[in-house]
Amino acid sequence: MLPASPSDPLPFRCEISAFLPRTDARSHISPRRDARSRVSTNPYPLPSNPAVTQPLTPNPLQAEPLTTADVAEGRRDSLKKVFRHFLRSTSGRIGLVLTIALILLALLAPILRPFDPTTARDYAARLDAPSMAHWFGADGLGRDVFTLVWYGLRISLVISLISVGLGLIVGTFFGLIAGYFRGWADTIIGWATDILLAFPSILLAIAVVTIAGASLQSVMIAVGVVQIPIFIRLTRSMVLSLREQDFVQTVRAFGATSSRIIFSHILPASLAPLIVQATLSLGTATLEAAGLGFLGLGAKPPTPELGTMLSDSFRNGYSLSAPWTIIFPGLMITLIVLAFNLLGDGLRDGLDPRNR
Amino acid sequence: MVGERATPAQVEALRERLGLNEPLPIQYLKFLGGLLRFDLGNSIISGIPVAQEIRTRWPASFELAVASMLFAVIIGVPAGIIAAVKKDKWVDNTAMSVSLIGVSMPVYWLGLLLIYLFAVNLGWLPPSGRIGVDVGNAFRPITGFFILDSILRFNFAALGNVLSHLVLPAIALGTIPLAIIARITRSAMLEVLSQDYIRTARAKGLIERWVVMKHALKNALLPVITIIGLQFGTLLSGAILTETIFSWPGIGSWIYQGILNRDYPVVQGGVVFVSMAFVLVNLLVDLSYALFDPRIQYK
């Protein structure tokens, strides 16, 4: 770069422009930025000249610290960007379509198949192979596997949503406290997290179900508990970096209470990674819930839970003589988990700054 | 355990025998004291000491975990490398799609499908157990690791039999780690391959295979080793479902039986053992970093 000579007006142009009053050329800039520039308005404006006002680089020395409203605006911007990148990824699109389709199917089940799949038995069709009457065949009690799997999808989705919701809410809450207040709260929560993570997840879930008794509710709690430490770790790490940032310091300087800072400023800023993790967790939660069902620790047999159906077929020996009683429930579990994994992958790609 | 018509005195006698009449903190301290002496109590159902049962069963679980890990690494790492080198080509897309389906499958479902296909329909491999009944009766184990034992005894018929029993459970248990290893290897390789020193190596005129295998792979291995270690820890516990499907006489199926029978000493002892193994494996992984990356030193 050439050294600036007195005859060269260029180096001045940028500096002066920072002091220039607002002109129409800047109308595309948001009102908030305008407000900031108005503060630094020169009381002795130079004659307005579009050529001079064009390269508007705000003087870094004059810049005020970002306000939370700026951050909120930036967040909206970045969420839009994330969504755009998400839509660009193939896995994200497939995952989104699959997830929406599965949710729609689950919602439509009672309308399109308005009977209880567990009591609608056709003993004549016991263990029948897939046919036009029974698309996925019939199970040992003559129940239509297609309908059972369809209703199983509903139960699986509910279990995974509730358990991940539980893990997300509890984990995020403790993560926020540990990361924001540090000190003894952080130490104790850190210990609890380490202990929970030291157990292999399925064992932890089994332990919780053994204490709470085998039922659908226990499965939701067990799978939720397994998710808690993951969310604590994630939230804590984000809070640690966010609490030192300018916008948080500003809000604190204005005298905002801790709970306000945490829930109105830090939490919204850390939502995106939490959403990605929650989506991926939905997949593992589905697998774990079905695993507990398979071990006989979930819903009791007449309930069309997918893992319980597999277990029923395995224990009665149908898995070898009537393979459709295992193929289709397992395929549905795989499909649900696949949908969540694809969706989570797409969201993560959208969030990854390297992809932008 | 004492039947439905037990008198209160009988119930009380049983509670005293099992130590259930003492306050919970005392029971817990007694359990901890026993743990220090590797005394985990006796199974309520069979009466066999839990520690003894763990000693006879863990080689089976360990053998299965090692076999599935080998399966996962031998296929997963090369698949990840190839996918990274051929990024966005059909090989990459296929490998990543298959691995995504792999992580999304329930392990026990895959096990059941494998049994149905290869054991029942095709009859190629045995569906369950660790060794055939005939061979097993004549077989005298030394260490409890059947592969090692059959080699030590020069009993190659038994070796073949043991290996054939190991194939299906190892594939079922190893599929999820395989998929995860392939994905991690791919992303680690992509990260390394985009670095300057790789460009330098290529600019020097090195052949591509040399650049990938010699320059890139070594640096990409660290995250892969982490994940292999973590997965190995998970395998020791994830085996609960797989061992149940394949009637594998390991720790996992034993814990499962313990749960069904409400045999608490068994569940307690088994969970303690598996968690300790899990923590130990993670520690070993952390220590192994220094071996693979000379920049890391432990003082």
XYZ file of C-alpha atoms in Angstrom:
655
model
C 0.000 0.000 0.000
C 1.285 3.467 -0.864
C 2.131 5.781 2.011
C -0.423 8.541 2.420
C 0.864 11.818 1.136
C -0.641 15.229 2.046
C -1.755 15.609 -1.533
C -3.679 12.392 -1.433
C -7.179 13.049 -0.012
C -8.024 9.387 0.294
C -6.822 8.647 3.852
C -8.887 11.536 5.107
C -12.005 10.506 3.389
C -12.695 7.550 5.667
C -12.010 9.420 8.837
C -14.217 12.319 7.940
C -17.011 10.080 6.841
C -17.404 8.727 10.336
C -18.328 12.191 11.529
C -20.679 12.932 8.695
C -24.380 13.406 9.349
C -26.890 10.885 8.161
C -27.652 10.977 4.476
C -30.055 9.083 2.265
C -27.214 6.846 1.145
C -27.403 5.167 4.533
C -31.125 4.575 4.605
C -30.576 0.834 4.249
C -28.898 0.701 7.625
C -31.142 -0.265 10.505
C -32.536 2.518 12.733
C -30.471 1.253 15.643
C -27.203 1.899 13.856
C -28.568 5.293 12.863
C -29.190 6.101 16.463
C -25.618 5.230 17.240
C -24.230 7.440 14.454
C -26.425 10.326 15.454
C -24.622 10.452 18.772
C -21.341 11.017 17.003
C -22.715 13.611 14.620
C -20.351 16.417 13.916
C -21.902 19.739 14.935
C -20.075 21.334 12.005
C -21.066 19.195 9.058
C -19.166 19.251 5.841
C -21.213 19.883 2.728
C -22.999 16.741 1.806
C -21.225 14.932 -0.986
C -22.349 11.447 -1.991
C -18.881 10.557 -3.199
C -17.459 11.335 0.180
C -20.191 9.699 2.209
C -20.166 6.384 0.325
C -17.352 4.437 2.010
C -18.891 4.553 5.420
C -16.685 2.662 7.833
C -17.716 3.421 11.390
C -14.753 4.611 13.384
C -13.927 1.822 15.819
C -12.971 4.323 18.502
C -16.387 5.945 18.250
C -18.324 2.694 18.272
C -20.471 1.979 21.283
C -20.554 -1.515 22.779
C -23.167 -3.747 21.189
C -26.505 -3.662 22.956
C -28.616 -6.756 23.473
C -30.998 -5.479 20.855
C -28.100 -5.527 18.401
C -27.356 -9.068 19.435
C -31.007 -10.008 19.043
C -30.966 -8.540 15.582
C -27.760 -10.359 14.760
C -29.282 -13.543 16.114
C -32.317 -13.192 13.855
C -29.921 -12.654 11.004
C -27.835 -15.660 11.914
C -30.908 -17.844 12.421
C -31.980 -16.926 8.914
C -28.518 -17.809 7.666
C -28.538 -21.067 9.578
C -31.890 -21.928 8.049
C -30.618 -21.078 4.565
C -27.547 -23.276 5.019
C -29.694 -25.959 6.543
C -31.935 -26.019 3.486
C -28.877 -26.263 1.272
C -27.716 -29.490 2.897
C -29.206 -32.609 1.352
C -29.326 -34.532 4.609
C -31.116 -31.640 6.288
C -33.783 -31.508 3.588
C -34.347 -35.269 3.602
C -34.460 -35.244 7.407
C -36.983 -32.409 7.475
C -39.281 -34.092 4.967
C -39.011 -37.454 6.753
C -39.657 -35.921 10.172
C -42.688 -33.962 8.975
C -44.030 -37.061 7.218
C -43.601 -39.184 10.350
C -45.234 -36.591 12.575
C -48.175 -36.263 10.149
C -48.528 -40.053 10.017
C -48.515 -40.207 13.805
C -51.177 -37.503 14.048
C -53.357 -39.141 11.411
C -53.285 -42.639 12.928
C -56.500 -42.354 14.989
C -58.331 -40.783 12.017
C -57.281 -43.289 9.360
C -57.264 -46.327 11.659
C -59.950 -45.454 14.184
C -59.757 -48.625 16.315
C -57.631 -49.936 19.117
C -54.869 -51.973 17.423
C -54.337 -54.076 20.528
C -57.869 -55.419 20.765
C -58.661 -55.721 17.047
C -57.679 -59.365 16.705
C -58.279 -61.759 13.886
C -57.342 -65.162 15.258
C -57.816 -66.786 11.871
C -54.997 -64.633 10.543
C -52.551 -65.568 13.337
C -48.934 -65.154 12.159
C -50.093 -64.660 8.547
C -47.416 -63.458 6.160
C -47.782 -59.983 4.622
C -50.750 -59.880 2.232
C -53.267 -57.419 0.844
C -55.385 -57.749 3.985
C -52.436 -57.364 6.334
C -49.709 -55.363 4.608
C -47.096 -56.111 7.260
C -48.536 -59.504 8.208
C -50.167 -60.444 11.502
C -48.612 -61.176 14.887
C -49.038 -64.067 17.302
C -52.426 -62.806 18.486
C -53.688 -62.121 14.979
C -53.227 -58.357 15.277
C -52.368 -56.330 12.187
C -48.649 -55.500 12.386
C -49.082 -52.499 10.072
C -51.526 -50.819 12.455
C -49.449 -51.784 15.492
C -46.342 -50.240 13.945
C -48.319 -47.140 13.018
C -49.488 -46.686 16.594
C -46.002 -47.594 17.802
C -44.701 -44.606 15.864
C -46.988 -42.358 17.932
C -45.753 -43.795 21.211
C -42.102 -43.606 20.161
C -42.418 -39.970 19.115
C -44.158 -39.042 22.353
C -41.562 -40.844 24.479
C -38.611 -39.257 22.696
C -40.149 -35.759 22.702
C -41.040 -35.848 26.389
C -37.773 -37.411 27.529
C -35.606 -35.072 25.493
C -37.753 -32.163 26.686
C -37.093 -33.252 30.249
C -33.350 -33.616 29.638
C -33.245 -30.290 27.791
C -35.087 -28.293 30.451
C -33.359 -29.784 33.502
C -29.923 -29.968 31.841
C -30.081 -26.423 30.473
C -31.235 -25.056 33.828
C -28.354 -26.607 35.754
C -25.911 -25.807 32.962
C -26.922 -22.127 33.119
C -26.493 -22.046 36.886
C -23.137 -23.851 36.817
C -21.746 -21.704 34.035
C -23.074 -18.357 35.261
C -22.500 -18.532 39.024
C -19.384 -20.763 38.951
C -18.102 -21.445 42.483
C -19.556 -24.228 44.591
C -22.677 -24.573 42.428
C -20.457 -25.327 39.454
C -18.381 -27.794 41.468
C -21.376 -29.759 42.737
C -23.159 -29.793 39.388
C -19.860 -30.811 37.769
C -19.525 -33.779 40.111
C -23.099 -34.884 39.489
C -22.536 -34.628 35.730
C -19.342 -36.674 35.917
C -21.085 -39.379 37.912
C -23.987 -39.544 35.457
C -21.593 -39.695 32.509
C -19.477 -42.445 34.133
C -22.364 -44.875 33.722
C -22.939 -46.272 30.253
C -26.262 -44.777 29.155
C -28.295 -47.963 28.900
C -27.179 -49.045 32.386
C -28.158 -45.685 33.819
C -31.548 -45.949 32.160
C -31.982 -49.494 33.474
C -31.084 -48.317 36.975
C -33.677 -45.531 36.838
C -36.389 -47.861 35.544
C -35.546 -50.435 38.223
C -36.068 -47.769 40.877
C -39.193 -46.226 39.329
C -40.803 -49.505 38.214
C -41.338 -50.660 34.627
C -43.809 -48.423 32.801
C -43.953 -45.949 29.940
C -43.558 -43.016 32.344
C -40.449 -44.545 33.898
C -38.968 -45.024 30.441
C -39.491 -41.330 29.681
C -37.872 -40.341 32.979
C -35.005 -42.807 32.529
C -34.208 -41.708 28.988
C -34.558 -38.070 30.069
C -32.139 -38.530 32.967
C -29.582 -40.008 30.563
C -29.839 -36.836 28.453
C -29.454 -34.407 31.363
C -25.617 -34.437 31.707
C -25.192 -33.909 27.954
C -27.250 -30.698 28.093
C -25.572 -29.537 31.303
C -22.127 -29.803 29.692
C -23.195 -28.103 26.481
C -25.021 -25.207 28.166
C -22.276 -24.664 30.733
C -19.572 -24.401 28.095
C -21.593 -21.849 26.130
C -22.481 -19.786 29.183
C -18.835 -19.638 30.206
C -17.911 -17.852 27.001
C -21.101 -15.773 26.730
C -20.943 -14.312 30.252
C -17.662 -12.589 29.431
C -18.967 -10.988 26.260
C -19.573 -7.268 25.952
C -23.335 -7.399 25.622
C -23.676 -9.337 28.884
C -21.259 -7.036 30.659
C -23.278 -4.055 29.414
C -26.553 -5.449 30.670
C -24.899 -6.198 33.990
C -23.539 -2.650 34.173
C -27.082 -1.387 33.650
C -28.018 -3.265 36.796
C -30.000 -6.182 35.401
C -30.653 -9.020 37.836
C -28.880 -12.349 37.425
C -32.067 -14.162 36.481
C -32.843 -11.533 33.857
C -29.341 -11.770 32.402
C -29.502 -15.556 32.347
C -32.980 -16.051 30.935
C -33.378 -12.986 28.687
C -29.866 -12.607 27.359
C -27.641 -15.661 27.779
C -30.249 -18.365 27.183
C -31.547 -16.971 23.873
C -27.992 -16.549 22.634
C -27.200 -20.207 23.289
C -30.379 -21.661 21.784
C -29.060 -22.760 18.404
C -26.529 -25.395 19.582
C -29.100 -26.619 22.102
C -31.638 -27.140 19.338
C -29.120 -29.143 17.301
C -28.221 -31.299 20.288
C -31.889 -31.804 21.135
C -32.615 -32.992 17.592
C -29.740 -35.470 17.682
C -30.805 -36.547 21.179
C -34.287 -37.359 19.859
C -32.633 -40.116 17.817
C -30.698 -41.636 20.701
C -33.722 -41.276 22.979
C -35.855 -43.258 20.519
C -33.205 -45.997 20.402
C -32.796 -46.106 24.170
C -36.539 -46.151 24.826
C -36.987 -49.001 22.359
C -34.024 -50.800 23.968
C -35.651 -50.567 27.386
C -38.890 -51.822 25.862
C -36.984 -54.724 24.343
C -35.499 -55.601 27.742
C -39.031 -55.797 29.116
C -38.575 -52.639 31.172
C -40.908 -50.419 29.161
C -44.564 -50.562 28.319
C -46.373 -53.791 29.134
C -47.103 -56.074 26.142
C -50.519 -55.029 24.845
C -49.218 -51.478 24.390
C -47.956 -51.182 20.820
C -44.539 -49.821 21.768
C -42.006 -50.739 19.075
C -39.325 -52.144 21.417
C -41.928 -54.118 23.362
C -43.247 -55.549 20.077
C -39.745 -56.735 19.152
C -39.281 -58.242 22.597
C -42.666 -59.971 22.404
C -41.794 -61.509 19.067
C -38.291 -62.524 20.221
C -39.417 -64.161 23.463
C -42.223 -66.092 21.813
C -39.892 -67.330 19.099
C -41.843 -65.590 16.283
C -38.694 -63.790 15.191
C -37.605 -66.964 13.411
C -40.924 -68.368 12.178
C -42.654 -65.051 11.382
C -39.853 -62.561 10.666
C -42.295 -59.783 9.701
C -43.123 -59.397 13.383
C -39.571 -58.121 13.904
C -38.664 -56.626 10.521
C -41.315 -53.912 10.430
C -41.193 -52.605 14.014
C -37.376 -52.463 13.753
C -37.615 -50.734 10.389
C -39.886 -48.105 11.917
C -37.441 -47.481 14.784
C -34.624 -47.113 12.261
C -36.702 -44.727 10.155
C -37.540 -42.489 13.140
C -33.926 -42.375 14.339
C -32.695 -41.795 10.793
C -35.081 -38.852 10.347
C -33.877 -37.179 13.557
C -30.224 -37.861 12.766
C -30.521 -36.401 9.270
C -32.351 -33.369 10.617
C -29.751 -32.866 13.348
C -26.882 -33.278 10.876
C -28.432 -30.692 8.571
C -28.958 -28.235 11.427
C -25.381 -28.737 12.603
C -24.059 -28.094 9.101
C -26.148 -24.935 9.005
C -24.664 -23.774 12.306
C -21.072 -24.625 11.426
C -19.344 -21.333 10.567
C -16.926 -23.164 8.284
C -19.796 -23.959 5.934
C -20.763 -20.344 5.384
C -38.216 -66.116 48.136
C -39.981 -67.481 51.162
C -43.263 -67.964 49.334
C -46.613 -66.271 49.709
C -47.578 -68.063 52.921
C -44.439 -67.218 54.852
C -44.904 -66.334 58.490
C -43.659 -62.928 59.670
C -40.927 -64.774 61.552
C -39.700 -66.416 58.340
C -39.718 -63.084 56.528
C -37.801 -61.510 59.394
C -35.268 -64.354 59.403
C -34.682 -63.854 55.673
C -34.319 -60.108 56.113
C -31.726 -60.744 58.775
C -29.881 -63.288 56.626
C -29.723 -60.833 53.692
C -28.830 -57.923 55.983
C -31.977 -56.003 54.987
C -32.968 -55.279 58.597
C -30.115 -52.842 59.060
C -30.407 -49.106 58.335
C -29.654 -48.127 54.727
C -26.411 -46.180 55.466
C -25.031 -49.231 57.312
C -26.018 -51.476 54.404
C -24.280 -49.117 52.029
C -21.106 -48.951 54.131
C -21.061 -52.750 54.318
C -21.395 -52.868 50.532
C -18.499 -50.425 50.134
C -16.390 -52.412 52.616
C -17.092 -55.571 50.654
C -16.252 -53.802 47.409
C -12.752 -53.032 48.705
C -12.238 -56.757 49.274
C -13.869 -57.624 45.923
C -16.695 -59.177 47.892
C -19.866 -58.195 46.053
C -22.175 -60.529 47.913
C -23.941 -63.617 46.618
C -26.587 -63.943 43.979
C -30.009 -64.211 45.632
C -31.187 -66.753 43.065
C -28.186 -69.041 42.580
C -26.213 -68.293 45.749
C -22.981 -68.086 43.708
C -20.661 -65.248 44.811
C -21.035 -62.306 42.423
C -17.271 -61.771 42.187
C -16.752 -65.363 41.113
C -19.437 -65.063 38.469
C -17.778 -61.888 37.139
C -14.427 -63.690 36.954
C -15.848 -66.511 34.856
C -17.971 -64.254 32.633
C -15.866 -61.226 31.801
C -13.520 -63.037 29.378
C -16.551 -63.804 27.206
C -17.629 -60.157 27.158
C -14.094 -58.951 26.585
C -13.543 -61.361 23.695
C -16.774 -60.218 22.059
C -15.944 -56.521 22.591
C -12.458 -56.941 21.086
C -13.815 -58.893 18.122
C -16.477 -56.282 17.354
C -13.970 -53.463 17.772
C -11.591 -55.175 15.333
C -14.450 -55.552 12.870
C -15.376 -51.880 13.321
C -11.816 -50.542 12.978
C -10.732 -52.770 10.097
C -13.699 -51.671 7.999
C -14.486 -48.268 9.508
C -11.084 -46.562 9.274
C -10.383 -47.460 5.606
C -13.977 -46.576 4.707
C -13.535 -43.179 6.346
C -10.220 -42.563 4.564
C -11.612 -43.529 1.173
C -14.699 -41.384 1.736
C -12.512 -38.391 2.633
C -10.205 -38.813 -0.351
C -13.151 -39.270 -2.722
C -15.220 -36.523 -1.113
C -18.633 -36.001 -2.729
C -18.056 -38.900 -5.130
C -20.409 -41.878 -5.117
C -18.065 -43.860 -2.826
C -18.255 -41.108 -0.219
C -22.005 -40.711 -0.514
C -22.628 -44.451 -0.295
C -20.285 -44.927 2.664
C -21.805 -42.046 4.585
C -25.403 -43.063 3.827
C -24.702 -46.624 4.949
C -22.975 -45.400 8.096
C -25.888 -43.095 8.897
C -28.282 -46.022 8.616
C -25.829 -48.004 10.764
C -26.015 -45.542 13.654
C -29.780 -45.363 13.368
C -30.403 -49.094 13.730
C -31.250 -50.779 17.023
C -28.454 -53.225 17.710
C -30.753 -56.041 18.840
C -32.864 -55.703 15.727
C -29.796 -56.088 13.544
C -28.827 -59.113 15.648
C -32.225 -60.730 15.122
C -32.076 -60.070 11.372
C -28.565 -61.556 11.165
C -29.690 -64.671 13.039
C -32.710 -65.025 10.768
C -30.658 -64.612 7.597
C -27.350 -66.352 8.300
C -28.273 -68.903 10.938
C -31.877 -69.883 10.188
C -32.261 -69.309 6.447
C -28.780 -69.932 5.097
C -27.502 -72.078 7.973
C -23.954 -70.759 7.557
C -23.274 -69.779 11.143
C -24.500 -70.863 14.579
C -27.285 -68.646 15.961
C -26.279 -68.513 19.608
C -23.829 -69.479 22.319
C -20.087 -69.208 22.548
C -19.073 -72.734 21.559
C -20.898 -75.760 20.134
C -22.254 -78.258 22.664
C -20.172 -81.250 21.454
C -16.974 -79.257 21.148
C -17.696 -77.432 24.384
C -18.029 -80.620 26.424
C -14.603 -81.803 25.343
C -13.026 -78.363 25.665
C -11.033 -77.530 28.808
C -10.520 -73.773 29.074
C -7.399 -72.379 30.771
C -7.831 -68.616 30.909
C -11.489 -68.330 29.971
C -10.585 -66.584 26.706
C -11.721 -69.346 24.370
C -9.739 -68.198 21.334
C -6.532 -68.049 23.329
C -7.306 -71.317 25.115
C -7.972 -73.246 21.935
C -4.656 -72.020 20.501
C -2.807 -72.907 23.699
C -4.288 -76.400 23.593
C -3.585 -76.727 19.835
C -7.269 -77.554 19.440
C -7.952 -76.042 16.042
C -11.336 -77.670 15.653
C -12.420 -75.786 18.762
C -10.808 -72.599 17.458
C -12.861 -72.780 14.270
C -15.980 -73.470 16.267
C -15.365 -70.575 18.651
C -14.647 -68.175 15.779
C -17.789 -69.197 13.904
C -19.829 -68.455 17.032
C -18.179 -65.071 17.361
C -18.925 -63.778 13.841
C -22.607 -62.811 14.092
C -22.546 -61.177 17.549
C -19.363 -59.314 16.636
C -20.958 -57.928 13.466
C -24.132 -56.951 15.316
C -22.275 -55.283 18.163
C -19.641 -53.705 15.913
C -21.960 -52.044 13.400
C -22.673 -48.868 15.370
C -19.000 -48.297 16.325
C -18.120 -48.991 12.688
C -20.454 -46.295 11.465
C -19.227 -43.789 14.056
C -15.549 -44.551 13.387
C -16.052 -44.173 9.635
C -17.718 -40.774 10.089
C -15.090 -39.475 12.517
C -12.213 -40.738 10.356
C -13.711 -39.026 7.330
C -14.145 -35.659 9.033
C -10.696 -35.810 10.685
C -9.080 -36.680 7.345
C -10.912 -33.866 5.554
C -9.711 -31.428 8.191
C -6.086 -32.557 7.855
C -6.143 -32.835 4.067
C -7.056 -29.155 3.755
C -3.961 -28.030 5.670
C -0.947 -26.307 4.205
C 1.600 -28.999 4.904
C -0.430 -31.449 2.836
C -0.387 -28.986 -0.055
C 3.386 -28.734 0.417
C 3.710 -32.504 0.361
C 1.706 -32.650 -2.855
C 3.703 -29.773 -4.337
C 6.889 -31.706 -3.635
C 5.525 -34.229 -6.095
C 4.815 -37.042 -3.646
C 2.413 -39.640 -4.895
C -1.095 -39.173 -3.514
C -1.168 -42.471 -1.645
C 1.986 -41.525 0.243
C 0.561 -38.114 1.153
C -2.653 -39.644 2.454
C -1.236 -42.633 4.287
C 1.993 -41.150 5.593
C 1.330 -37.451 6.088
C -2.385 -37.072 6.653
C -3.437 -40.265 8.392
C -1.040 -39.916 11.317
C -2.439 -36.541 12.309
C -6.013 -37.543 11.653
C -5.756 -40.553 13.949
C -5.985 -38.757 17.304
C -9.740 -38.058 17.284
C -10.261 -41.512 15.821
C -8.419 -43.106 18.739
C -10.508 -41.111 21.196
C -13.678 -42.358 19.609
C -12.387 -45.934 19.435
C -11.683 -45.837 23.167
C -15.066 -44.342 24.016
C -16.806 -46.880 21.814
C -14.899 -49.729 23.407
C -16.173 -48.614 26.790
C -19.698 -48.476 25.378
C -19.279 -51.931 23.842
C -18.624 -53.477 27.230
C -22.001 -52.198 28.361
C -23.934 -52.097 25.094
C -23.375 -55.807 25.018
C -26.350 -56.217 27.367
C -28.724 -56.302 24.408
C -26.464 -58.165 21.985
C -25.465 -60.820 24.515
C -29.124 -61.405 25.314
C -30.023 -61.954 21.661
C -27.124 -64.339 21.030
C -27.280 -66.088 24.449
C -23.671 -65.048 24.929
C -22.527 -66.072 28.423
C -20.985 -62.696 29.260
C -21.533 -59.937 31.793
C -24.287 -58.257 29.775
C -26.669 -61.186 29.518
C -25.993 -61.952 33.184
C -26.968 -58.414 34.255
C -30.089 -58.744 32.106
C -31.047 -61.993 33.844
C -30.332 -60.278 37.153
C -32.740 -57.477 36.250
C -35.483 -59.895 35.226
C -35.041 -61.945 38.420
C -34.709 -58.836 40.608
C -31.402 -60.310 41.770
C -30.043 -57.070 43.188
C -26.528 -58.226 44.214
C -26.015 -59.385 40.615
C -27.285 -56.111 39.115
C -25.297 -54.053 41.629
C -22.076 -56.007 41.135
C -22.475 -56.128 37.369
C -23.141 -52.399 37.080
C -20.181 -51.560 39.332
C -17.926 -53.811 37.261
C -19.066 -52.424 33.903
C -18.813 -48.809 35.080
C -15.321 -49.420 36.403
C -14.300 -51.009 33.119
C -15.788 -48.019 31.295
C -13.802 -45.545 33.405
C -10.619 -47.623 33.104
C -10.855 -47.767 29.321
C -11.351 -43.994 29.174
C -8.282 -43.494 31.349
C -6.224 -45.752 29.089
C -7.388 -43.772 26.069
C -6.317 -40.509 27.693
C -2.911 -41.967 28.513
C -2.487 -43.336 25.009
C -2.586 -39.834 23.484
C 1.034 -39.323 24.527
C 1.980 -42.373 22.484
C 0.363 -41.084 19.318
C 1.089 -37.395 19.667
C 4.568 -36.566 21.006
C 3.442 -32.989 21.739
C 1.283 -34.283 24.576
C 3.172 -35.120 27.759
C 1.935 -36.134 31.174
C 3.931 -34.982 34.149
